[in-house]
């Protein structure tokens, strides 16, 4: 997937936004291919992104995951039901969307690292920057869910800003994407490039559910 750089007649939306969600070459250094670390020992630490447990390699009370990757294959786009919900709380300095991935493949699978995230807008496509450290490979059991967070600057300029229409998600180590309606605030502020970027947290940064 490739996205084109947006120009706003000398105005830019949020500094530092990357141009692609599927960074096949650059991502290799930043996220781990679960198939290559299937026998890695369990982790006792999980990175904190946005104040939430990343869930990397840890088992939840309802059995959503496991710290024993074993021989499970990596999670594929076709085996995940991907949804997104608005997770903004009044008083927060930034908007937040939680993206949930439910394993519907019929088997356990391994997931780790960062998903690719693009925002489709009326001005073109914006790619989210990674924020935080990825957790260890995580076994996502069949019919269980794991989530990550997308944060974005709030439009408090009083103008219409840059309208967001859709969210495009590419699971880690995959090239097939899923396009979803955008559930968050309707627009981003137009700035001189000094504002906060759109960011994506590692898998598990919004916790995991049943």
XYZ file of N, CA, C and O in Angstrom:
840
model
N 0.850 -1.181 0.000
C 0.000 0.000 0.000
C 0.877 1.218 0.000
O 1.808 1.309 0.733
N 0.549 2.165 -0.806
C 1.308 3.398 -0.826
C 0.334 4.557 -0.702
O -0.752 4.531 -1.239
N 0.727 5.571 0.055
C -0.124 6.736 0.184
C 0.659 7.966 -0.225
O 1.865 8.022 -0.046
N -0.013 8.926 -0.788
C 0.708 10.081 -1.293
C 0.753 11.179 -0.261
O -0.107 11.280 0.590
N 1.791 11.970 -0.373
C 1.993 13.058 0.580
C 0.965 14.153 0.316
O 0.660 14.487 -0.807
N 0.407 14.671 1.419
C -0.638 15.669 1.296
C -0.032 17.056 1.359
O 0.838 17.323 2.167
N -0.498 17.934 0.497
C -0.094 19.331 0.605
C -1.326 20.163 0.906
O -2.416 19.882 0.432
N -1.137 21.161 1.694
C -2.238 22.023 2.096
C -1.888 23.485 1.772
O -2.196 24.378 2.540
N -1.274 23.752 0.679
C -0.862 25.101 0.311
C -0.055 25.713 1.448
O -0.390 26.721 2.045
N 1.040 25.036 1.744
C 2.008 25.438 2.767
C 1.558 25.139 4.177
O 2.220 25.458 5.126
N 0.394 24.477 4.314
C -0.037 24.025 5.636
C 0.078 22.520 5.685
O -0.182 21.848 4.715
N 0.447 21.982 6.872
C 0.579 20.523 7.004
C -0.248 20.058 8.172
O -0.428 20.769 9.125
N -0.752 18.857 8.081
C -1.510 18.283 9.192
C -0.571 17.466 10.037
O -0.080 16.439 9.575
N -0.298 17.908 11.239
C 0.474 17.154 12.214
C 1.834 16.756 11.702
O 1.948 16.018 10.747
N 2.891 17.259 12.352
C 4.248 17.005 11.874
C 4.623 15.552 12.003
O 4.219 14.878 12.917
N 5.450 15.140 11.070
C 6.100 13.843 11.206
C 5.287 12.650 10.788
O 5.660 11.542 11.093
N 4.147 12.839 10.081
C 3.357 11.682 9.682
C 4.085 10.917 8.593
O 4.616 11.488 7.662
N 4.111 9.617 8.692
C 4.772 8.796 7.690
C 3.874 8.617 6.492
O 2.699 8.940 6.534
N 4.406 8.080 5.402
C 3.677 8.014 4.145
C 3.147 6.651 3.796
O 2.453 6.516 2.800
N 3.480 5.623 4.548
C 2.943 4.314 4.192
C 2.530 3.568 5.428
O 3.129 3.704 6.478
N 1.453 2.782 5.324
C 1.033 1.951 6.432
C 1.763 0.639 6.423
O 2.035 0.046 7.448
N 2.073 0.151 5.240
C 2.725 -1.161 5.116
C 4.189 -0.930 4.793
O 4.576 -0.932 3.635
N 5.022 -0.697 5.783
C 6.418 -0.363 5.558
C 7.210 -1.651 5.567
O 7.865 -1.988 6.524
N 7.111 -2.379 4.460
C 7.625 -3.740 4.445
C 9.101 -3.815 4.778
O 9.557 -4.736 5.439
N 9.873 -2.804 4.298
C 11.314 -2.857 4.570
C 11.630 -2.319 5.945
O 12.367 -2.927 6.719
N 11.083 -1.094 6.257
C 11.421 -0.474 7.530
C 10.830 -1.237 8.693
O 11.371 -1.255 9.779
N 9.668 -1.877 8.490
C 9.011 -2.551 9.597
C 9.801 -3.749 10.089
O 9.670 -4.163 11.227
N 10.625 -4.317 9.211
C 11.345 -5.526 9.608
C 12.212 -5.272 10.822
O 12.408 -6.139 11.657
N 12.744 -4.028 10.932
C 13.603 -3.721 12.058
C 12.814 -3.380 13.304
O 13.309 -3.462 14.395
N 11.523 -2.974 13.139
C 10.763 -2.499 14.277
C 9.782 -3.499 14.822
O 9.345 -3.380 15.941
N 9.387 -4.530 14.034
C 8.463 -5.508 14.560
C 8.960 -6.903 14.252
O 9.720 -7.131 13.329
N 8.556 -7.827 15.047
C 9.104 -9.172 15.006
C 8.188 -10.102 14.254
O 6.983 -10.083 14.461
N 8.718 -10.886 13.349
C 7.930 -11.905 12.671
C 7.680 -13.037 13.654
O 8.604 -13.706 14.095
N 6.411 -13.235 14.049
C 6.145 -14.245 15.078
C 6.663 -15.622 14.731
O 7.053 -16.380 15.601
N 6.695 -15.990 13.444
C 7.126 -17.336 13.076
C 8.576 -17.594 13.402
O 9.006 -18.728 13.568
N 9.375 -16.506 13.520
C 10.797 -16.683 13.770
C 11.121 -16.740 15.254
O 12.255 -16.992 15.621
N 10.127 -16.476 16.105
C 10.392 -16.462 17.538
C 9.365 -17.314 18.267
O 9.031 -17.048 19.404
N 8.889 -18.343 17.616
C 7.813 -19.145 18.191
C 8.232 -19.843 19.468
O 7.401 -20.193 20.291
N 9.535 -20.037 19.656
C 9.985 -20.734 20.861
C 10.610 -19.785 21.873
O 11.274 -20.214 22.789
N 10.382 -18.467 21.691
C 10.965 -17.498 22.606
C 10.405 -17.691 23.999
O 9.245 -18.026 24.175
N 11.217 -17.487 25.052
C 10.731 -17.645 26.426
C 9.704 -16.583 26.753
O 9.711 -15.517 26.160
N 8.806 -16.871 27.707
C 7.767 -15.900 28.056
C 8.361 -14.641 28.661
O 9.392 -14.674 29.309
N 7.674 -13.505 28.409
C 8.126 -12.229 28.933
C 7.448 -11.936 30.252
O 6.312 -12.317 30.480
N 8.162 -11.252 31.124
C 7.556 -10.823 32.383
C 7.242 -9.347 32.369
O 6.689 -8.823 33.307
N 7.621 -8.667 31.278
C 7.375 -7.234 31.182
C 6.559 -6.954 29.947
O 6.779 -7.528 28.904
N 5.638 -6.026 30.058
C 4.859 -5.585 28.907
C 4.946 -4.081 28.833
O 4.763 -3.396 29.828
N 5.256 -3.493 27.655
C 5.430 -2.046 27.550
C 4.139 -1.307 27.791
O 3.057 -1.801 27.511
N 4.266 -0.124 28.317
C 3.114 0.698 28.605
C 2.973 1.734 27.517
O 3.833 2.564 27.336
N 1.885 1.649 26.718
C 1.624 2.643 25.682
C 0.293 3.287 26.001
O -0.744 2.650 25.986
N 0.296 4.573 26.236
C -0.937 5.259 26.550
C -1.536 4.840 27.876
O -2.743 4.948 28.080
N -0.706 4.309 28.775
C -1.175 3.951 30.100
C -1.834 2.602 30.181
O -2.398 2.247 31.212
N -1.776 1.778 29.115
C -2.424 0.478 29.128
C -1.405 -0.627 28.978
O -0.383 -0.471 28.333
N -1.704 -1.788 29.566
C -0.851 -2.962 29.432
C -0.867 -3.430 27.993
O -1.916 -3.588 27.394
N 0.278 -3.655 27.401
C 0.336 -4.060 26.008
C -0.150 -5.477 25.803
O -0.483 -5.864 24.699
N -0.147 -6.287 26.819
C -0.621 -7.657 26.698
C 0.358 -8.569 26.008
O 0.046 -9.718 25.750
N 1.536 -8.092 25.640
C 2.484 -8.911 24.900
C 2.957 -10.079 25.737
O 3.636 -9.908 26.731
N 2.605 -11.303 25.338
C 3.092 -12.495 26.007
C 2.449 -12.779 27.333
O 2.864 -13.682 28.030
N 1.414 -12.064 27.746
C 0.812 -12.295 29.049
C -0.576 -12.879 28.879
O -1.286 -12.570 27.946
N -0.976 -13.707 29.832
C -2.288 -14.323 29.785
C -3.270 -13.508 30.584
O -2.973 -13.041 31.670
N -4.480 -13.307 30.042
C -5.496 -12.550 30.728
C -6.383 -13.484 31.528
O -6.389 -14.686 31.330
N -7.173 -12.901 32.405
C -8.004 -13.708 33.280
C -9.007 -14.548 32.508
O -9.376 -15.638 32.922
N -9.500 -14.041 31.356
C -10.488 -14.795 30.605
C -9.860 -15.707 29.562
O -10.549 -16.263 28.723
N -8.539 -15.831 29.580
C -7.873 -16.747 28.653
C -7.734 -16.201 27.252
O -7.656 -16.966 26.294
N -7.695 -14.880 27.093
C -7.617 -14.310 25.752
C -6.293 -14.616 25.093
O -6.190 -14.611 23.871
N -5.243 -14.837 25.877
C -3.937 -15.056 25.282
C -3.115 -16.028 26.082
O -3.566 -16.601 27.063
N -1.871 -16.204 25.649
C -0.980 -17.149 26.303
C 0.438 -16.672 26.133
O 0.758 -15.964 25.195
N 1.326 -17.075 27.073
C 2.728 -16.726 26.937
C 3.532 -17.882 26.339
O 4.748 -17.908 26.432
N 2.876 -18.834 25.729
C 3.550 -19.965 25.097
C 3.230 -20.005 23.608
O 2.274 -20.654 23.189
N 3.973 -19.252 22.761
C 3.674 -19.220 21.341
C 3.628 -20.591 20.686
O 2.835 -20.840 19.791
N 4.504 -21.537 21.119
C 4.464 -22.891 20.573
C 4.628 -22.897 19.060
O 5.503 -22.261 18.508
N 3.755 -23.634 18.391
C 3.859 -23.748 16.935
C 2.735 -23.016 16.227
O 2.496 -23.251 15.045
N 1.995 -22.151 16.904
C 0.901 -21.417 16.270
C 1.426 -20.538 15.149
O 2.487 -19.921 15.259
N 0.682 -20.492 14.042
C 1.052 -19.653 12.910
C 0.697 -18.197 13.211
O -0.078 -17.898 14.129
N 1.243 -17.279 12.438
C 0.946 -15.871 12.655
C -0.502 -15.576 12.274
O -1.120 -16.250 11.434
N -1.063 -14.541 12.879
C -2.426 -14.121 12.576
C -2.470 -13.466 11.201
O -1.618 -12.625 10.882
N -3.430 -13.861 10.401
C -3.587 -13.331 9.051
C -4.816 -12.431 8.981
O -5.778 -12.597 9.740
N -4.794 -11.492 8.051
C -5.901 -10.558 7.900
C -7.231 -11.278 7.715
O -8.251 -10.920 8.323
N -7.233 -12.316 6.895
C -8.479 -13.025 6.603
C -9.033 -13.766 7.813
O -10.217 -14.132 7.823
N -8.211 -13.993 8.823
C -8.667 -14.690 10.026
C -8.963 -13.767 11.185
O -9.158 -14.223 12.313
N -9.006 -12.453 10.930
C -9.267 -11.474 11.978
C -10.495 -10.636 11.632
O -10.637 -10.160 10.498
N -11.372 -10.475 12.605
C -12.473 -9.529 12.464
C -12.028 -8.226 13.110
O -11.820 -8.162 14.326
N -11.859 -7.185 12.300
C -11.284 -5.931 12.770
C -12.383 -4.879 12.876
O -13.123 -4.638 11.917
N -12.491 -4.258 14.042
C -13.466 -3.202 14.280
C -12.774 -2.041 14.989
O -11.690 -2.191 15.560
N -13.413 -0.870 14.975
C -12.837 0.308 15.629
C -13.939 1.070 16.353
O -15.067 1.186 15.855
N -13.619 1.566 17.544
C -14.576 2.327 18.339
C -13.920 3.599 18.865
O -12.707 3.660 19.068
N -14.739 4.623 19.066
C -14.255 5.860 19.658
C -13.944 5.614 21.132
O -14.782 5.112 21.881
N -12.733 5.957 21.558
C -12.313 5.733 22.939
C -11.952 7.046 23.633
O -11.244 7.056 24.628
N -12.469 8.152 23.096
C -12.170 9.469 23.660
C -12.930 9.673 24.970
O -14.098 9.307 25.094
N -12.243 10.251 25.953
C -12.836 10.603 27.237
C -12.735 12.116 27.402
O -11.677 12.704 27.162
N -13.840 12.741 27.774
C -13.838 14.196 27.958
C -12.696 14.624 28.870
O -12.479 14.036 29.928
N -11.984 15.627 28.439
C -10.846 16.121 29.204
C -9.517 15.629 28.691
O -8.468 16.174 29.049
N -9.527 14.571 27.869
C -8.271 14.084 27.293
C -7.697 15.122 26.333
O -8.443 15.771 25.588
N -6.371 15.277 26.297
C -5.767 16.267 25.400
C -5.763 15.827 23.943
O -5.590 16.655 23.047
N -5.944 14.531 23.696
C -5.967 14.014 22.336
C -7.145 13.069 22.164
O -7.692 12.532 23.127
N -7.532 12.872 20.904
C -8.549 11.882 20.614
C -7.944 10.490 20.563
O -6.759 10.326 20.268
N -8.743 9.480 20.871
C -8.273 8.095 20.859
C -9.325 7.194 20.224
O -10.510 7.298 20.531
N -8.866 6.329 19.348
C -9.704 5.280 18.773
C -9.069 3.940 19.141
O -7.847 3.772 19.038
N -9.886 3.001 19.610
C -9.407 1.655 19.902
C -9.764 0.740 18.736
O -10.925 0.674 18.319
N -8.762 0.061 18.200
C -8.969 -0.891 17.110
C -8.888 -2.298 17.694
O -7.889 -2.658 18.328
N -9.942 -3.076 17.513
C -10.016 -4.419 18.078
C -9.891 -5.461 16.964
O -10.466 -5.310 15.888
N -9.133 -6.516 17.252
C -8.955 -7.606 16.302
C -9.365 -8.911 16.969
O -8.727 -9.345 17.931
N -10.420 -9.516 16.472
C -10.911 -10.777 17.011
C -10.459 -11.929 16.122
O -10.616 -11.891 14.895
N -9.908 -12.955 16.740
C -9.444 -14.125 15.992
C -10.647 -14.998 15.614
O -11.271 -15.618 16.463
N -10.973 -15.025 14.344
C -12.081 -15.834 13.843
C -11.596 -16.928 12.900
O -12.365 -17.462 12.117
N -10.320 -17.275 12.992
C -9.711 -18.213 12.051
C -10.046 -19.665 12.349
O -9.817 -20.547 11.514
N -10.530 -19.951 13.561
C -10.774 -21.328 13.953
C -9.578 -21.992 14.613
O -9.632 -23.171 14.965
N -8.482 -21.241 14.797
C -7.287 -21.787 15.428
C -6.579 -20.646 16.159
O -6.815 -19.472 15.873
N -5.712 -20.992 17.084
C -4.897 -19.973 17.740
C -3.884 -19.420 16.748
O -3.451 -20.118 15.825
N -3.494 -18.172 16.937
C -2.479 -17.570 16.064
C -1.607 -16.629 16.882
O -1.964 -16.218 17.985
N -0.439 -16.285 16.332
C 0.530 -15.432 17.017
C 0.529 -14.046 16.379
O 0.516 -13.912 15.148
N 0.529 -13.022 17.212
C 0.534 -11.650 16.711
C 1.501 -10.818 17.552
O 1.667 -11.074 18.745
N 2.158 -9.852 16.942
C 3.113 -9.003 17.667
C 3.431 -7.773 16.840
O 3.223 -7.746 15.627
N 3.948 -6.745 17.499
C 4.441 -5.562 16.801
C 3.381 -4.490 16.605
O 2.537 -4.251 17.464
N 3.416 -3.856 15.452
C 2.522 -2.753 15.136
C 1.701 -3.061 13.893
O 2.212 -3.623 12.923
N 0.449 -2.657 13.917
C -0.361 -2.661 12.704
C -0.065 -1.391 11.916
O 0.325 -0.368 12.484
N -0.252 -1.464 10.613
C -0.193 -0.256 9.795
C -1.532 0.457 9.872
O -2.582 -0.177 9.818
N -1.506 1.773 10.034
C -2.737 2.554 10.152
C -2.666 3.776 9.250
O -1.722 4.563 9.331
N -3.664 3.910 8.389
C -3.825 5.093 7.545
C -5.162 5.748 7.847
O -6.153 5.059 8.094
N -5.197 7.077 7.806
C -6.450 7.807 7.862
C -6.744 8.356 6.478
O -5.914 9.047 5.879
N -7.910 8.036 5.958
C -8.362 8.607 4.701
C -9.076 9.923 5.008
O -9.986 9.964 5.846
N -8.673 10.996 4.339
C -9.268 12.306 4.594
C -9.697 12.950 3.279
O -9.392 12.451 2.191
N -10.362 14.079 3.388
C -10.768 14.797 2.181
C -9.582 15.441 1.477
O -9.713 15.927 0.357
N -8.414 15.409 2.111
C -7.205 15.947 1.509
C -6.238 14.857 1.058
O -5.174 15.147 0.529
N -6.580 13.605 1.286
C -5.691 12.510 0.917
C -5.503 11.539 2.076
O -6.351 11.455 2.965
N -4.394 10.831 2.079
C -4.139 9.783 3.065
C -3.022 10.189 4.022
O -1.980 10.684 3.604
N -3.256 9.971 5.315
C -2.252 10.216 6.355
C -1.910 8.897 7.021
O -2.802 8.127 7.375
N -0.631 8.632 7.195
C -0.189 7.403 7.854
C 0.267 7.700 9.271
O 0.983 8.667 9.514
N -0.159 6.860 10.205
C 0.156 7.080 11.620
C 1.595 6.686 11.935
O 2.130 5.734 11.368
N 2.199 7.419 12.865
C 3.525 7.095 13.373
C 3.415 6.098 14.520
O 2.456 6.125 15.282
N 4.422 5.251 14.660
C 4.450 4.310 15.772
C 4.849 5.010 17.065
O 5.684 5.897 17.071
N 4.212 4.559 18.157
C 4.545 5.123 19.472
C 4.574 3.992 20.489
O 3.619 3.225 20.609
N 5.676 3.890 21.234
C 5.811 2.850 22.231
C 6.662 1.695 21.723
O 7.125 1.679 20.586
N 6.871 0.719 22.592
C 7.696 -0.444 22.261
C 6.800 -1.665 22.085
O 5.872 -1.882 22.863
N 7.048 -2.469 21.056
C 6.222 -3.657 20.846
C 6.447 -4.694 21.935
O 7.540 -4.815 22.483
N 5.417 -5.454 22.248
C 5.539 -6.538 23.218
C 6.059 -7.806 22.564
O 6.305 -7.861 21.357
N 6.223 -8.848 23.360
C 6.646 -10.141 22.845
C 5.532 -10.766 22.012
O 4.359 -10.394 22.149
N 5.857 -11.741 21.170
C 4.811 -12.450 20.405
C 3.726 -12.969 21.343
O 3.999 -13.493 22.418
N 2.498 -12.815 20.915
C 1.339 -13.082 21.762
C 0.426 -14.086 21.066
O 0.083 -13.909 19.888
N 0.056 -15.146 21.768
C -0.855 -16.135 21.202
C -2.291 -15.643 21.402
O -2.772 -15.554 22.532
N -2.942 -15.316 20.301
C -4.335 -14.882 20.340
C -5.215 -16.103 20.100
O -5.260 -16.651 18.997
N -5.884 -16.543 21.148
C -6.686 -17.758 21.049
C -7.902 -17.542 20.158
O -8.382 -16.423 19.988
N -8.376 -18.625 19.581
C -9.536 -18.557 18.705
C -10.727 -17.932 19.429
O -11.011 -18.258 20.578
N -11.387 -16.988 18.754
C -12.564 -16.274 19.260
C -12.237 -15.258 20.351
O -13.151 -14.702 20.962
N -10.948 -14.979 20.581
C -10.561 -13.950 21.535
C -10.127 -12.689 20.802
O -9.854 -12.696 19.608
N -10.046 -11.580 21.555
C -9.815 -10.262 20.965
C -8.624 -9.570 21.611
O -8.399 -9.698 22.814
N -7.873 -8.848 20.799
C -6.805 -7.983 21.285
C -6.955 -6.643 20.575
O -7.559 -6.567 19.503
N -6.438 -5.576 21.176
C -6.677 -4.241 20.621
C -5.433 -3.378 20.702
O -4.482 -3.675 21.433
N -5.442 -2.308 19.934
C -4.388 -1.291 20.019
C -5.042 0.073 19.840
O -6.200 0.186 19.420
N -4.301 1.115 20.187
C -4.857 2.466 20.181
C -4.296 3.310 19.043
O -3.154 3.151 18.625
N -5.138 4.193 18.546
C -4.746 5.227 17.583
C -5.072 6.568 18.236
O -6.209 6.798 18.668
N -4.084 7.451 18.352
C -4.316 8.774 18.932
C -4.120 9.838 17.868
O -3.330 9.670 16.935
N -4.839 10.938 18.027
C -4.797 11.996 17.013
C -5.083 13.340 17.672
O -5.747 13.404 18.716
N -4.588 14.441 17.093
C -4.828 15.756 17.684
C -6.281 16.178 17.488
O -6.891 15.906 16.448
N -6.830 16.832 18.486
C -8.206 17.322 18.402
C -8.248 18.637 17.638
O -7.355 19.484 17.776
N -9.273 18.808 16.849
C -9.444 20.056 16.099
C -10.192 21.052 16.976
O -11.409 20.966 17.137
N -9.448 21.983 17.556
C -10.048 22.994 18.428
C -9.871 24.389 17.835
O -9.887 25.389 18.542
N -9.715 24.444 16.529
C -9.471 25.716 15.842
C -10.764 26.469 15.552
O -10.729 27.645 15.216
N -11.892 25.772 15.643
C -13.152 26.412 15.299
C -13.505 26.291 13.838
O -14.620 26.629 13.420
N -12.568 25.789 13.027
C -12.823 25.593 11.610
C -13.175 24.146 11.308
O -13.206 23.296 12.193
N -13.422 23.859 10.038
C -13.798 22.500 9.655
C -12.612 21.554 9.669
O -12.775 20.350 9.821
N -11.397 22.089 9.532
C -10.204 21.242 9.575
C -10.134 20.283 8.402
O -10.723 20.504 7.345
N -9.398 19.205 8.602
C -9.251 18.165 7.589
C -10.201 17.030 7.955
O -10.035 16.380 8.989
N -11.171 16.778 7.129
C -12.204 15.794 7.439
C -11.676 14.376 7.285
O -11.073 14.027 6.276
N -11.901 13.531 8.318
C -11.494 12.123 8.279
C -12.700 11.288 7.852
O -13.796 11.448 8.395
N -12.491 10.397 6.893
C -13.603 9.583 6.412
C -13.457 8.110 6.778
O -14.433 7.469 7.162
N -12.252 7.559 6.657
C -12.071 6.125 6.883
C -10.752 5.835 7.587
O -9.806 6.636 7.559
N -10.712 4.665 8.193
C -9.523 4.135 8.863
C -9.105 2.860 8.129
O -9.926 1.958 7.936
N -7.843 2.785 7.710
C -7.334 1.607 7.005
C -6.330 0.903 7.914
O -5.354 1.511 8.355
N -6.582 -0.374 8.202
C -5.759 -1.140 9.141
C -5.129 -2.327 8.422
O -5.824 -3.084 7.730
N -3.815 -2.490 8.594
C -3.091 -3.644 8.072
C -2.452 -4.369 9.245
O -1.577 -3.818 9.917
N -2.871 -5.589 9.564
C -2.274 -6.315 10.691
C -0.767 -6.476 10.539
O -0.235 -6.412 9.419
N -0.052 -6.697 11.644
C 1.404 -6.851 11.577
C 1.827 -7.959 10.622
O 1.209 -9.027 10.564
N 2.887 -7.696 9.859
C 3.479 -8.666 8.941
C 2.514 -9.119 7.850
O 2.694 -10.185 7.263
N 1.504 -8.308 7.575
C 0.559 -8.594 6.516
C 0.565 -7.471 5.484
O 1.036 -6.362 5.747
N 0.043 -7.757 4.292
C -0.073 -6.746 3.251
C -1.529 -6.456 2.900
O -1.814 -5.474 2.231
N -2.450 -7.300 3.341
C -3.872 -7.098 3.075
C -4.479 -6.211 4.148
O -4.300 -6.458 5.338
N -5.187 -5.172 3.725
C -5.746 -4.191 4.651
C -7.259 -4.323 4.755
O -7.917 -4.918 3.896
N -7.793 -3.728 5.812
C -9.231 -3.631 6.027
C -9.569 -2.153 6.191
O -8.923 -1.441 6.960
N -10.585 -1.683 5.454
C -11.010 -0.285 5.528
C -12.290 -0.192 6.344
O -13.268 -0.895 6.081
N -12.266 0.686 7.368
C -13.386 0.839 8.295
C -13.863 2.285 8.308
O -13.088 3.206 8.056
N -15.142 2.502 8.619
C -15.588 3.878 8.863
C -14.822 4.473 10.040
O -14.530 3.772 11.013
N -14.515 5.755 9.975
C -13.798 6.412 11.059
C -14.765 6.687 12.209
O -15.763 7.394 12.044
N -14.481 6.171 13.438
C -15.422 6.343 14.551
C -15.128 7.526 15.455
O -15.903 7.817 16.370
N -13.990 8.203 15.257
C -13.574 9.257 16.172
C -14.129 10.619 15.811
O -15.125 10.751 15.090
N -13.492 11.659 16.340
C -13.891 13.025 16.024
C -13.761 13.248 14.520
O -12.905 12.645 13.858
N -14.591 14.115 13.941
C -14.682 14.163 12.481
C -13.509 14.794 11.746
O -13.378 14.603 10.537
N -12.645 15.531 12.441
C -11.609 16.241 11.700
C -10.332 16.414 12.500
O -10.312 16.293 13.729
N -9.257 16.704 11.767
C -7.960 17.058 12.334
C -7.726 18.544 12.132
O -8.214 19.132 11.153
N -6.952 19.188 13.017
C -6.657 20.608 12.813
C -5.671 20.802 11.665
O -4.801 19.970 11.416
N -5.823 21.906 10.954
C -4.826 22.312 9.965
C -3.832 23.205 10.687
O -4.208 24.208 11.285
N -2.541 22.826 10.676
C -1.531 23.571 11.421
C -0.375 23.938 10.509
O -0.355 23.619 9.323
N 0.611 24.590 11.096
C 1.811 24.956 10.346
C 2.864 23.853 10.404
O 4.018 24.066 10.053
N 2.470 22.665 10.865
C 3.412 21.554 10.954
C 3.971 21.351 12.340
O 4.760 20.437 12.566
N 3.548 22.163 13.309
C 4.095 22.068 14.661
C 3.188 21.280 15.610
O 3.498 21.153 16.781
N 2.075 20.766 15.115
C 1.128 20.071 15.983
C 1.528 18.632 16.250
O 2.541 18.124 15.753
N 0.701 17.966 17.042
C 0.949 16.563 17.378
C 0.599 15.672 16.185
O -0.362 15.936 15.458
N 1.349 14.571 16.006
C 1.055 13.655 14.914
C -0.034 12.655 15.278
O -0.405 12.512 16.446
N -0.551 11.969 14.286
C -1.385 10.800 14.513
C -0.444 9.638 14.836
O 0.554 9.428 14.142
N -0.736 8.886 15.902
C 0.160 7.804 16.310
C -0.618 6.501 16.491
O -1.827 6.512 16.765
N 0.097 5.399 16.357
C -0.481 4.077 16.586
C 0.361 3.364 17.635
O 1.588 3.371 17.586
N -0.307 2.768 18.626
C 0.390 2.026 19.661
C 0.595 0.588 19.256
O -0.016 0.083 18.300
N 1.464 -0.143 19.958
C 1.712 -1.543 19.634
C 0.494 -2.411 19.911
O -0.416 -2.030 20.642
N 0.485 -3.597 19.311
C -0.585 -4.551 19.565
C -0.714 -4.796 21.068
O 0.276 -5.084 21.746
N -1.927 -4.651 21.597
C -2.147 -4.813 23.027
C -2.167 -3.508 23.793
O -2.462 -3.492 24.985
N -1.879 -2.370 23.133
C -1.791 -1.105 23.856
C -3.143 -0.581 24.300
O -3.205 0.342 25.103
N -4.230 -1.162 23.806
C -5.557 -0.793 24.303
C -6.155 -1.947 25.089
O -7.349 -2.027 25.282
N -5.305 -2.866 25.531
C -5.765 -4.020 26.292
C -6.357 -5.083 25.383
O -6.297 -4.994 24.162
N -6.904 -6.110 25.957
C -7.573 -7.152 25.184
C -8.834 -7.582 25.912
O -8.936 -7.473 27.111
N -9.769 -8.048 25.154
C -11.047 -8.403 25.749
C -11.373 -9.856 25.486
O -10.556 -10.658 25.077
N -12.640 -10.216 25.738
C -13.083 -11.574 25.496
C -13.636 -11.686 24.120
O -14.112 -12.677 23.696
